[in-house]
């Protein structure tokens, strides 16, 4: 089976798949990736860069032929322009050479695993509020009243799988000033687009396995924290973590192609103990910061006292992969240059393998880049800094993979550097 095409051989593998998996993928088209492409964005970013050796090196690579790279991880697909966790978003990521693709995993009322960033995000990522299923929302739509923003909360745990699959995906956004449902659903950021939001396709977790496998990609599912109290209908957290692994086993996927993820260290330790082949590549998503959009109350990446547990303790627990946000891995030196943070140095000293998130999620960088660039905001004044940050992460920090909302950028860099 080709790494970049869904072929007759891939179809034969699907036909031969276990009956349970065939049932899960029934009716889902497995599209062909075709020739890989970077599109215009890498060249656009290079043109924004300050003159220097890195710009010259990347410019010299503009004529290269794209190849799939495991360094390039599709963050929920390619949600810069496509609705996240859809077939079409992941096809776009695969067409840009992303070698690993992500399905964030949560569960429905009937305990089926589906791809959603959160169990309670349906009001911002689908059209549920404009359907009869709005009656299932735990917080009905409430319009803005001038002082209080519009609110709603809708969960997959209130829907059966059959009901979930009737929803239409949309770009993840909401208009807090809305006084109607229609206005609330129409909140896409100006630097994103609704151009590719129509006629996109939701996925179960099992369907994502079949789709990503057909692309020849690796898998990095994230077990999302439930919004409901666990156990839920007798479904424990351990059952949840195990069911995630069981769907890869049912599909016949080699554990070496799977990087399970969780912000819950207990999930990671469960996989290490109970599914050691999968646990060896389980990724602990580090959120040990007190994050806010106004950058207040944040930990200092230069302060090693904030590590709880320590990097060495994580390694001794059997954790091999650590994935913090990009800003925690870098800082600025006295000359204003981007350099590895103490956090990165401590992780490397403990022998932890680093992955990071998320490139191309901050929008235009002329005003400092926001949350993902907070530790280097003083050096962030143009979109070309995406490549400058990526270069430090790869060459100096030593990350082995970078999540991106537009994987062409990361694939281009990886191909140019031979990663």
PDB file of C-alpha atoms in Angstrom, residues 141-386:
ATOM      1  CA  UNK A 141     -28.716  28.712  23.945  1.00  0.00           C
ATOM      2  CA  UNK A 142     -29.050  31.931  25.905  1.00  0.00           C
ATOM      3  CA  UNK A 143     -28.673  35.176  23.919  1.00  0.00           C
ATOM      4  CA  UNK A 144     -26.327  37.971  24.913  1.00  0.00           C
ATOM      5  CA  UNK A 145     -28.011  40.696  26.955  1.00  0.00           C
ATOM      6  CA  UNK A 146     -25.449  43.478  26.624  1.00  0.00           C
ATOM      7  CA  UNK A 147     -23.536  42.576  29.783  1.00  0.00           C
ATOM      8  CA  UNK A 148     -23.464  38.775  29.678  1.00  0.00           C
ATOM      9  CA  UNK A 149     -22.243  36.997  26.501  1.00  0.00           C
ATOM     10  CA  UNK A 150     -24.315  34.389  24.709  1.00  0.00           C
ATOM     11  CA  UNK A 151     -23.878  30.888  26.101  1.00  0.00           C
ATOM     12  CA  UNK A 152     -24.650  27.245  25.336  1.00  0.00           C
ATOM     13  CA  UNK A 153     -23.208  23.812  26.141  1.00  0.00           C
ATOM     14  CA  UNK A 154     -23.919  20.662  24.148  1.00  0.00           C
ATOM     15  CA  UNK A 155     -22.277  17.291  24.822  1.00  0.00           C
ATOM     16  CA  UNK A 156     -21.689  14.107  22.885  1.00  0.00           C
ATOM     17  CA  UNK A 157     -22.602  12.207  26.062  1.00  0.00           C
ATOM     18  CA  UNK A 158     -26.218  13.359  25.612  1.00  0.00           C
ATOM     19  CA  UNK A 159     -26.436  11.832  22.115  1.00  0.00           C
ATOM     20  CA  UNK A 160     -26.395   8.324  20.719  1.00  0.00           C
ATOM     21  CA  UNK A 161     -23.847   7.636  18.016  1.00  0.00           C
ATOM     22  CA  UNK A 162     -26.634   7.637  15.415  1.00  0.00           C
ATOM     23  CA  UNK A 163     -27.765  11.082  16.579  1.00  0.00           C
ATOM     24  CA  UNK A 164     -24.211  12.426  16.648  1.00  0.00           C
ATOM     25  CA  UNK A 165     -23.605  11.363  13.054  1.00  0.00           C
ATOM     26  CA  UNK A 166     -26.572  13.461  11.843  1.00  0.00           C
ATOM     27  CA  UNK A 167     -24.857  16.709  12.863  1.00  0.00           C
ATOM     28  CA  UNK A 168     -23.103  18.983  10.378  1.00  0.00           C
ATOM     29  CA  UNK A 169     -19.561  20.128  11.266  1.00  0.00           C
ATOM     30  CA  UNK A 170     -18.568  23.783  11.249  1.00  0.00           C
ATOM     31  CA  UNK A 171     -15.489  25.832  12.035  1.00  0.00           C
ATOM     32  CA  UNK A 172     -14.926  25.877  15.798  1.00  0.00           C
ATOM     33  CA  UNK A 173     -16.224  29.292  16.845  1.00  0.00           C
ATOM     34  CA  UNK A 174     -19.094  31.128  18.498  1.00  0.00           C
ATOM     35  CA  UNK A 175     -20.230  34.741  18.487  1.00  0.00           C
ATOM     36  CA  UNK A 176     -20.519  35.834  22.112  1.00  0.00           C
ATOM     37  CA  UNK A 177     -22.486  38.945  21.110  1.00  0.00           C
ATOM     38  CA  UNK A 178     -25.194  36.897  19.398  1.00  0.00           C
ATOM     39  CA  UNK A 179     -28.875  37.356  20.130  1.00  0.00           C
ATOM     40  CA  UNK A 180     -29.969  34.507  17.834  1.00  0.00           C
ATOM     41  CA  UNK A 181     -28.741  30.969  17.210  1.00  0.00           C
ATOM     42  CA  UNK A 182     -27.841  31.908  13.649  1.00  0.00           C
ATOM     43  CA  UNK A 183     -25.614  34.735  14.883  1.00  0.00           C
ATOM     44  CA  UNK A 184     -24.074  32.506  17.560  1.00  0.00           C
ATOM     45  CA  UNK A 185     -23.034  29.899  15.012  1.00  0.00           C
ATOM     46  CA  UNK A 186     -21.520  32.589  12.767  1.00  0.00           C
ATOM     47  CA  UNK A 187     -18.369  33.417  14.724  1.00  0.00           C
ATOM     48  CA  UNK A 188     -15.416  32.226  12.594  1.00  0.00           C
ATOM     49  CA  UNK A 189     -12.284  34.312  13.152  1.00  0.00           C
ATOM     50  CA  UNK A 190     -11.428  36.728  10.358  1.00  0.00           C
ATOM     51  CA  UNK A 191      -8.092  34.977   9.714  1.00  0.00           C
ATOM     52  CA  UNK A 192      -9.790  31.597   9.243  1.00  0.00           C
ATOM     53  CA  UNK A 193     -12.490  30.886   6.654  1.00  0.00           C
ATOM     54  CA  UNK A 194     -15.828  29.176   6.087  1.00  0.00           C
ATOM     55  CA  UNK A 195     -14.922  28.495   2.462  1.00  0.00           C
ATOM     56  CA  UNK A 196     -14.399  24.762   3.107  1.00  0.00           C
ATOM     57  CA  UNK A 197     -16.940  24.326   5.898  1.00  0.00           C
ATOM     58  CA  UNK A 198     -19.797  23.003   3.785  1.00  0.00           C
ATOM     59  CA  UNK A 199     -20.532  19.323   3.219  1.00  0.00           C
ATOM     60  CA  UNK A 200     -17.868  18.006   5.586  1.00  0.00           C
ATOM     61  CA  UNK A 201     -18.014  14.682   7.405  1.00  0.00           C
ATOM     62  CA  UNK A 202     -17.897  13.712  11.076  1.00  0.00           C
ATOM     63  CA  UNK A 203     -15.998  10.565  12.105  1.00  0.00           C
ATOM     64  CA  UNK A 204     -16.052   7.901  14.749  1.00  0.00           C
ATOM     65  CA  UNK A 205     -12.679   6.971  16.193  1.00  0.00           C
ATOM     66  CA  UNK A 206     -12.787   3.624  14.362  1.00  0.00           C
ATOM     67  CA  UNK A 207     -13.491   5.422  11.091  1.00  0.00           C
ATOM     68  CA  UNK A 208     -10.503   7.697  11.697  1.00  0.00           C
ATOM     69  CA  UNK A 209      -8.305   4.615  12.069  1.00  0.00           C
ATOM     70  CA  UNK A 210      -9.408   3.271   8.701  1.00  0.00           C
ATOM     71  CA  UNK A 211      -9.008   6.697   7.075  1.00  0.00           C
ATOM     72  CA  UNK A 212      -5.550   7.464   8.471  1.00  0.00           C
ATOM     73  CA  UNK A 213      -4.380   3.941   7.684  1.00  0.00           C
ATOM     74  CA  UNK A 214      -5.459   4.413   4.067  1.00  0.00           C
ATOM     75  CA  UNK A 215      -3.235   7.511   3.961  1.00  0.00           C
ATOM     76  CA  UNK A 216      -0.261   5.532   5.289  1.00  0.00           C
ATOM     77  CA  UNK A 217      -0.119   7.867   8.298  1.00  0.00           C
ATOM     78  CA  UNK A 218       0.564   7.280  11.964  1.00  0.00           C
ATOM     79  CA  UNK A 219      -2.049   7.830  14.667  1.00  0.00           C
ATOM     80  CA  UNK A 220      -2.037  10.110  17.710  1.00  0.00           C
ATOM     81  CA  UNK A 221      -5.428   9.895  19.434  1.00  0.00           C
ATOM     82  CA  UNK A 222      -5.964  12.022  22.523  1.00  0.00           C
ATOM     83  CA  UNK A 223      -8.187  10.684  25.292  1.00  0.00           C
ATOM     84  CA  UNK A 224     -10.167  13.767  26.255  1.00  0.00           C
ATOM     85  CA  UNK A 225     -11.270  14.476  29.813  1.00  0.00           C
ATOM     86  CA  UNK A 226     -14.964  13.620  30.256  1.00  0.00           C
ATOM     87  CA  UNK A 227     -17.403  16.430  30.989  1.00  0.00           C
ATOM     88  CA  UNK A 228     -19.586  13.930  32.854  1.00  0.00           C
ATOM     89  CA  UNK A 229     -18.886  12.282  36.168  1.00  0.00           C
ATOM     90  CA  UNK A 230     -17.171   8.925  35.826  1.00  0.00           C
ATOM     91  CA  UNK A 231     -18.167   6.128  35.926  1.00  0.00           C
ATOM     92  CA  UNK A 232     -20.781   7.039  33.312  1.00  0.00           C
ATOM     93  CA  UNK A 233     -23.451   4.393  32.770  1.00  0.00           C
ATOM     94  CA  UNK A 234     -20.984   1.937  34.321  1.00  0.00           C
ATOM     95  CA  UNK A 235     -18.162   3.125  32.022  1.00  0.00           C
ATOM     96  CA  UNK A 236     -15.033   3.800  34.115  1.00  0.00           C
ATOM     97  CA  UNK A 237     -12.015   5.913  33.193  1.00  0.00           C
ATOM     98  CA  UNK A 238     -10.023   2.701  32.846  1.00  0.00           C
ATOM     99  CA  UNK A 239     -12.689   1.263  30.522  1.00  0.00           C
ATOM    100  CA  UNK A 240     -12.433   4.441  28.468  1.00  0.00           C
ATOM    101  CA  UNK A 241      -8.633   4.247  28.211  1.00  0.00           C
ATOM    102  CA  UNK A 242      -8.792   0.564  27.335  1.00  0.00           C
ATOM    103  CA  UNK A 243     -11.504   0.975  24.693  1.00  0.00           C
ATOM    104  CA  UNK A 244      -9.259   3.445  22.881  1.00  0.00           C
ATOM    105  CA  UNK A 245      -6.494   0.838  22.614  1.00  0.00           C
ATOM    106  CA  UNK A 246      -8.910  -1.954  21.762  1.00  0.00           C
ATOM    107  CA  UNK A 247     -10.058  -0.185  18.601  1.00  0.00           C
ATOM    108  CA  UNK A 248      -6.474  -0.154  17.278  1.00  0.00           C
ATOM    109  CA  UNK A 249      -6.132  -3.827  18.115  1.00  0.00           C
ATOM    110  CA  UNK A 250      -9.406  -4.610  16.320  1.00  0.00           C
ATOM    111  CA  UNK A 251      -8.088  -2.783  13.244  1.00  0.00           C
ATOM    112  CA  UNK A 252      -4.807  -4.709  13.309  1.00  0.00           C
ATOM    113  CA  UNK A 253      -2.693  -1.555  13.733  1.00  0.00           C
ATOM    114  CA  UNK A 254       0.907  -2.079  14.853  1.00  0.00           C
ATOM    115  CA  UNK A 255       1.493  -0.266  18.183  1.00  0.00           C
ATOM    116  CA  UNK A 256       4.638   1.325  16.743  1.00  0.00           C
ATOM    117  CA  UNK A 257       2.357   3.484  14.550  1.00  0.00           C
ATOM    118  CA  UNK A 258       0.332   4.810  17.496  1.00  0.00           C
ATOM    119  CA  UNK A 259       1.136   7.649  19.919  1.00  0.00           C
ATOM    120  CA  UNK A 260      -1.664   7.684  22.507  1.00  0.00           C
ATOM    121  CA  UNK A 261      -2.059  11.049  24.264  1.00  0.00           C
ATOM    122  CA  UNK A 262      -3.608  12.380  27.453  1.00  0.00           C
ATOM    123  CA  UNK A 263      -3.365  15.385  29.763  1.00  0.00           C
ATOM    124  CA  UNK A 264      -4.269  12.950  32.533  1.00  0.00           C
ATOM    125  CA  UNK A 265      -1.063  11.306  33.748  1.00  0.00           C
ATOM    126  CA  UNK A 266      -3.129   8.447  35.177  1.00  0.00           C
ATOM    127  CA  UNK A 267      -4.240   7.525  31.652  1.00  0.00           C
ATOM    128  CA  UNK A 268      -0.634   7.405  30.473  1.00  0.00           C
ATOM    129  CA  UNK A 269       0.387   5.268  33.445  1.00  0.00           C
ATOM    130  CA  UNK A 270      -2.577   2.951  32.816  1.00  0.00           C
ATOM    131  CA  UNK A 271      -1.375   2.325  29.251  1.00  0.00           C
ATOM    132  CA  UNK A 272       2.225   1.817  30.391  1.00  0.00           C
ATOM    133  CA  UNK A 273       1.127  -0.819  32.902  1.00  0.00           C
ATOM    134  CA  UNK A 274      -1.705  -2.560  31.038  1.00  0.00           C
ATOM    135  CA  UNK A 275      -0.785  -2.087  27.371  1.00  0.00           C
ATOM    136  CA  UNK A 276       3.011  -1.795  27.412  1.00  0.00           C
ATOM    137  CA  UNK A 277       3.434  -1.981  23.617  1.00  0.00           C
ATOM    138  CA  UNK A 278       1.159   1.044  23.253  1.00  0.00           C
ATOM    139  CA  UNK A 279       2.328   2.604  26.516  1.00  0.00           C
ATOM    140  CA  UNK A 280       5.908   2.804  25.280  1.00  0.00           C
ATOM    141  CA  UNK A 281       4.860   5.621  22.936  1.00  0.00           C
ATOM    142  CA  UNK A 282       2.145   7.144  25.109  1.00  0.00           C
ATOM    143  CA  UNK A 283       2.450  10.930  25.215  1.00  0.00           C
ATOM    144  CA  UNK A 284       1.929  12.923  28.399  1.00  0.00           C
ATOM    145  CA  UNK A 285       0.453  16.267  27.383  1.00  0.00           C
ATOM    146  CA  UNK A 286       1.870  18.697  29.881  1.00  0.00           C
ATOM    147  CA  UNK A 287      -0.475  21.486  30.929  1.00  0.00           C
ATOM    148  CA  UNK A 288       1.350  22.534  34.083  1.00  0.00           C
ATOM    149  CA  UNK A 289       0.728  26.208  33.573  1.00  0.00           C
ATOM    150  CA  UNK A 290      -2.025  28.529  34.669  1.00  0.00           C
ATOM    151  CA  UNK A 291      -2.918  29.730  31.211  1.00  0.00           C
ATOM    152  CA  UNK A 292      -5.050  32.678  30.229  1.00  0.00           C
ATOM    153  CA  UNK A 293      -5.409  34.637  27.015  1.00  0.00           C
ATOM    154  CA  UNK A 294      -4.201  37.818  28.701  1.00  0.00           C
ATOM    155  CA  UNK A 295      -0.943  36.061  29.655  1.00  0.00           C
ATOM    156  CA  UNK A 296      -1.409  36.622  33.379  1.00  0.00           C
ATOM    157  CA  UNK A 297      -0.595  34.107  36.076  1.00  0.00           C
ATOM    158  CA  UNK A 298       1.644  31.927  33.919  1.00  0.00           C
ATOM    159  CA  UNK A 299       4.494  29.783  35.112  1.00  0.00           C
ATOM    160  CA  UNK A 300       7.984  30.838  34.172  1.00  0.00           C
ATOM    161  CA  UNK A 301       9.520  28.268  31.763  1.00  0.00           C
ATOM    162  CA  UNK A 302      12.913  29.275  33.168  1.00  0.00           C
ATOM    163  CA  UNK A 303      11.867  28.231  36.693  1.00  0.00           C
ATOM    164  CA  UNK A 304      12.542  24.532  37.208  1.00  0.00           C
ATOM    165  CA  UNK A 305      10.738  24.612  40.575  1.00  0.00           C
ATOM    166  CA  UNK A 306       7.409  24.508  38.701  1.00  0.00           C
ATOM    167  CA  UNK A 307       8.019  20.914  37.548  1.00  0.00           C
ATOM    168  CA  UNK A 308       5.641  18.637  39.482  1.00  0.00           C
ATOM    169  CA  UNK A 309       6.466  15.800  39.106  1.00  0.00           C
ATOM    170  CA  UNK A 310      10.010  16.387  37.993  1.00  0.00           C
ATOM    171  CA  UNK A 311      11.204  15.355  34.544  1.00  0.00           C
ATOM    172  CA  UNK A 312      13.304  12.607  36.090  1.00  0.00           C
ATOM    173  CA  UNK A 313      10.305  11.320  38.054  1.00  0.00           C
ATOM    174  CA  UNK A 314       8.259  11.148  34.855  1.00  0.00           C
ATOM    175  CA  UNK A 315      11.028   9.124  33.216  1.00  0.00           C
ATOM    176  CA  UNK A 316      11.195   6.795  36.201  1.00  0.00           C
ATOM    177  CA  UNK A 317       7.417   6.228  35.901  1.00  0.00           C
ATOM    178  CA  UNK A 318       8.034   4.916  32.395  1.00  0.00           C
ATOM    179  CA  UNK A 319       6.910   8.031  30.518  1.00  0.00           C
ATOM    180  CA  UNK A 320       8.965   8.358  27.323  1.00  0.00           C
ATOM    181  CA  UNK A 321       7.156  11.158  25.467  1.00  0.00           C
ATOM    182  CA  UNK A 322       6.338  14.625  26.789  1.00  0.00           C
ATOM    183  CA  UNK A 323       4.335  17.228  24.869  1.00  0.00           C
ATOM    184  CA  UNK A 324       4.052  20.786  26.213  1.00  0.00           C
ATOM    185  CA  UNK A 325       2.850  23.814  24.206  1.00  0.00           C
ATOM    186  CA  UNK A 326       5.469  25.476  22.028  1.00  0.00           C
ATOM    187  CA  UNK A 327       5.985  28.508  24.259  1.00  0.00           C
ATOM    188  CA  UNK A 328       7.140  26.385  27.199  1.00  0.00           C
ATOM    189  CA  UNK A 329      10.101  25.050  25.213  1.00  0.00           C
ATOM    190  CA  UNK A 330      11.628  28.395  24.236  1.00  0.00           C
ATOM    191  CA  UNK A 331      12.606  31.754  25.650  1.00  0.00           C
ATOM    192  CA  UNK A 332      14.680  34.774  24.594  1.00  0.00           C
ATOM    193  CA  UNK A 333      18.318  35.304  25.516  1.00  0.00           C
ATOM    194  CA  UNK A 334      19.873  38.676  26.321  1.00  0.00           C
ATOM    195  CA  UNK A 335      20.375  39.306  22.610  1.00  0.00           C
ATOM    196  CA  UNK A 336      16.674  38.757  21.907  1.00  0.00           C
ATOM    197  CA  UNK A 337      17.278  35.441  20.144  1.00  0.00           C
ATOM    198  CA  UNK A 338      14.968  32.432  20.475  1.00  0.00           C
ATOM    199  CA  UNK A 339      16.695  29.729  22.537  1.00  0.00           C
ATOM    200  CA  UNK A 340      15.668  26.579  24.456  1.00  0.00           C
ATOM    201  CA  UNK A 341      14.074  27.147  27.871  1.00  0.00           C
ATOM    202  CA  UNK A 342      15.201  25.533  31.113  1.00  0.00           C
ATOM    203  CA  UNK A 343      12.082  23.377  30.807  1.00  0.00           C
ATOM    204  CA  UNK A 344      13.393  21.990  27.500  1.00  0.00           C
ATOM    205  CA  UNK A 345      16.858  21.448  28.940  1.00  0.00           C
ATOM    206  CA  UNK A 346      15.445  19.577  31.953  1.00  0.00           C
ATOM    207  CA  UNK A 347      13.291  17.356  29.726  1.00  0.00           C
ATOM    208  CA  UNK A 348      16.238  16.513  27.499  1.00  0.00           C
ATOM    209  CA  UNK A 349      18.471  15.809  30.506  1.00  0.00           C
ATOM    210  CA  UNK A 350      15.900  13.300  31.762  1.00  0.00           C
ATOM    211  CA  UNK A 351      15.888  11.545  28.377  1.00  0.00           C
ATOM    212  CA  UNK A 352      12.291  12.457  27.545  1.00  0.00           C
ATOM    213  CA  UNK A 353      11.359  12.660  23.868  1.00  0.00           C
ATOM    214  CA  UNK A 354       9.638  15.946  23.069  1.00  0.00           C
ATOM    215  CA  UNK A 355       6.657  16.686  20.829  1.00  0.00           C
ATOM    216  CA  UNK A 356       4.974  20.098  20.836  1.00  0.00           C
ATOM    217  CA  UNK A 357       1.741  21.923  19.927  1.00  0.00           C
ATOM    218  CA  UNK A 358       0.527  23.950  18.027  1.00  0.00           C
ATOM    219  CA  UNK A 359       2.041  25.802  15.075  1.00  0.00           C
ATOM    220  CA  UNK A 360      -0.134  28.011  12.815  1.00  0.00           C
ATOM    221  CA  UNK A 361      -2.807  28.393  15.494  1.00  0.00           C
ATOM    222  CA  UNK A 362      -2.119  31.995  16.486  1.00  0.00           C
ATOM    223  CA  UNK A 363      -3.188  33.820  13.363  1.00  0.00           C
ATOM    224  CA  UNK A 364      -1.068  36.689  11.993  1.00  0.00           C
ATOM    225  CA  UNK A 365       1.999  37.281  14.159  1.00  0.00           C
ATOM    226  CA  UNK A 366       2.575  40.993  13.630  1.00  0.00           C
ATOM    227  CA  UNK A 367       1.153  41.799  17.069  1.00  0.00           C
ATOM    228  CA  UNK A 368       3.157  39.217  19.037  1.00  0.00           C
ATOM    229  CA  UNK A 369       1.391  35.977  18.247  1.00  0.00           C
ATOM    230  CA  UNK A 370      -0.788  35.607  21.336  1.00  0.00           C
ATOM    231  CA  UNK A 371      -0.877  32.563  23.631  1.00  0.00           C
ATOM    232  CA  UNK A 372       1.449  30.252  21.691  1.00  0.00           C
ATOM    233  CA  UNK A 373       4.193  32.876  21.423  1.00  0.00           C
ATOM    234  CA  UNK A 374       3.960  34.422  24.884  1.00  0.00           C
ATOM    235  CA  UNK A 375       7.498  33.499  25.950  1.00  0.00           C
ATOM    236  CA  UNK A 376       9.019  35.090  22.829  1.00  0.00           C
ATOM    237  CA  UNK A 377       6.486  37.855  22.148  1.00  0.00           C
ATOM    238  CA  UNK A 378       9.183  40.554  21.990  1.00  0.00           C
ATOM    239  CA  UNK A 379      10.765  38.762  19.008  1.00  0.00           C
ATOM    240  CA  UNK A 380       7.494  38.058  17.216  1.00  0.00           C
ATOM    241  CA  UNK A 381       6.666  40.750  14.690  1.00  0.00           C
ATOM    242  CA  UNK A 382       5.984  38.982  11.381  1.00  0.00           C
ATOM    243  CA  UNK A 383       4.645  35.669  10.087  1.00  0.00           C
ATOM    244  CA  UNK A 384       8.129  34.505   9.137  1.00  0.00           C
ATOM    245  CA  UNK A 385       8.769  33.874  12.848  1.00  0.00           C
ATOM    246  CA  UNK A 386       6.805  30.621  12.403  1.00  0.00           C
TER     247      UNK A 386
END
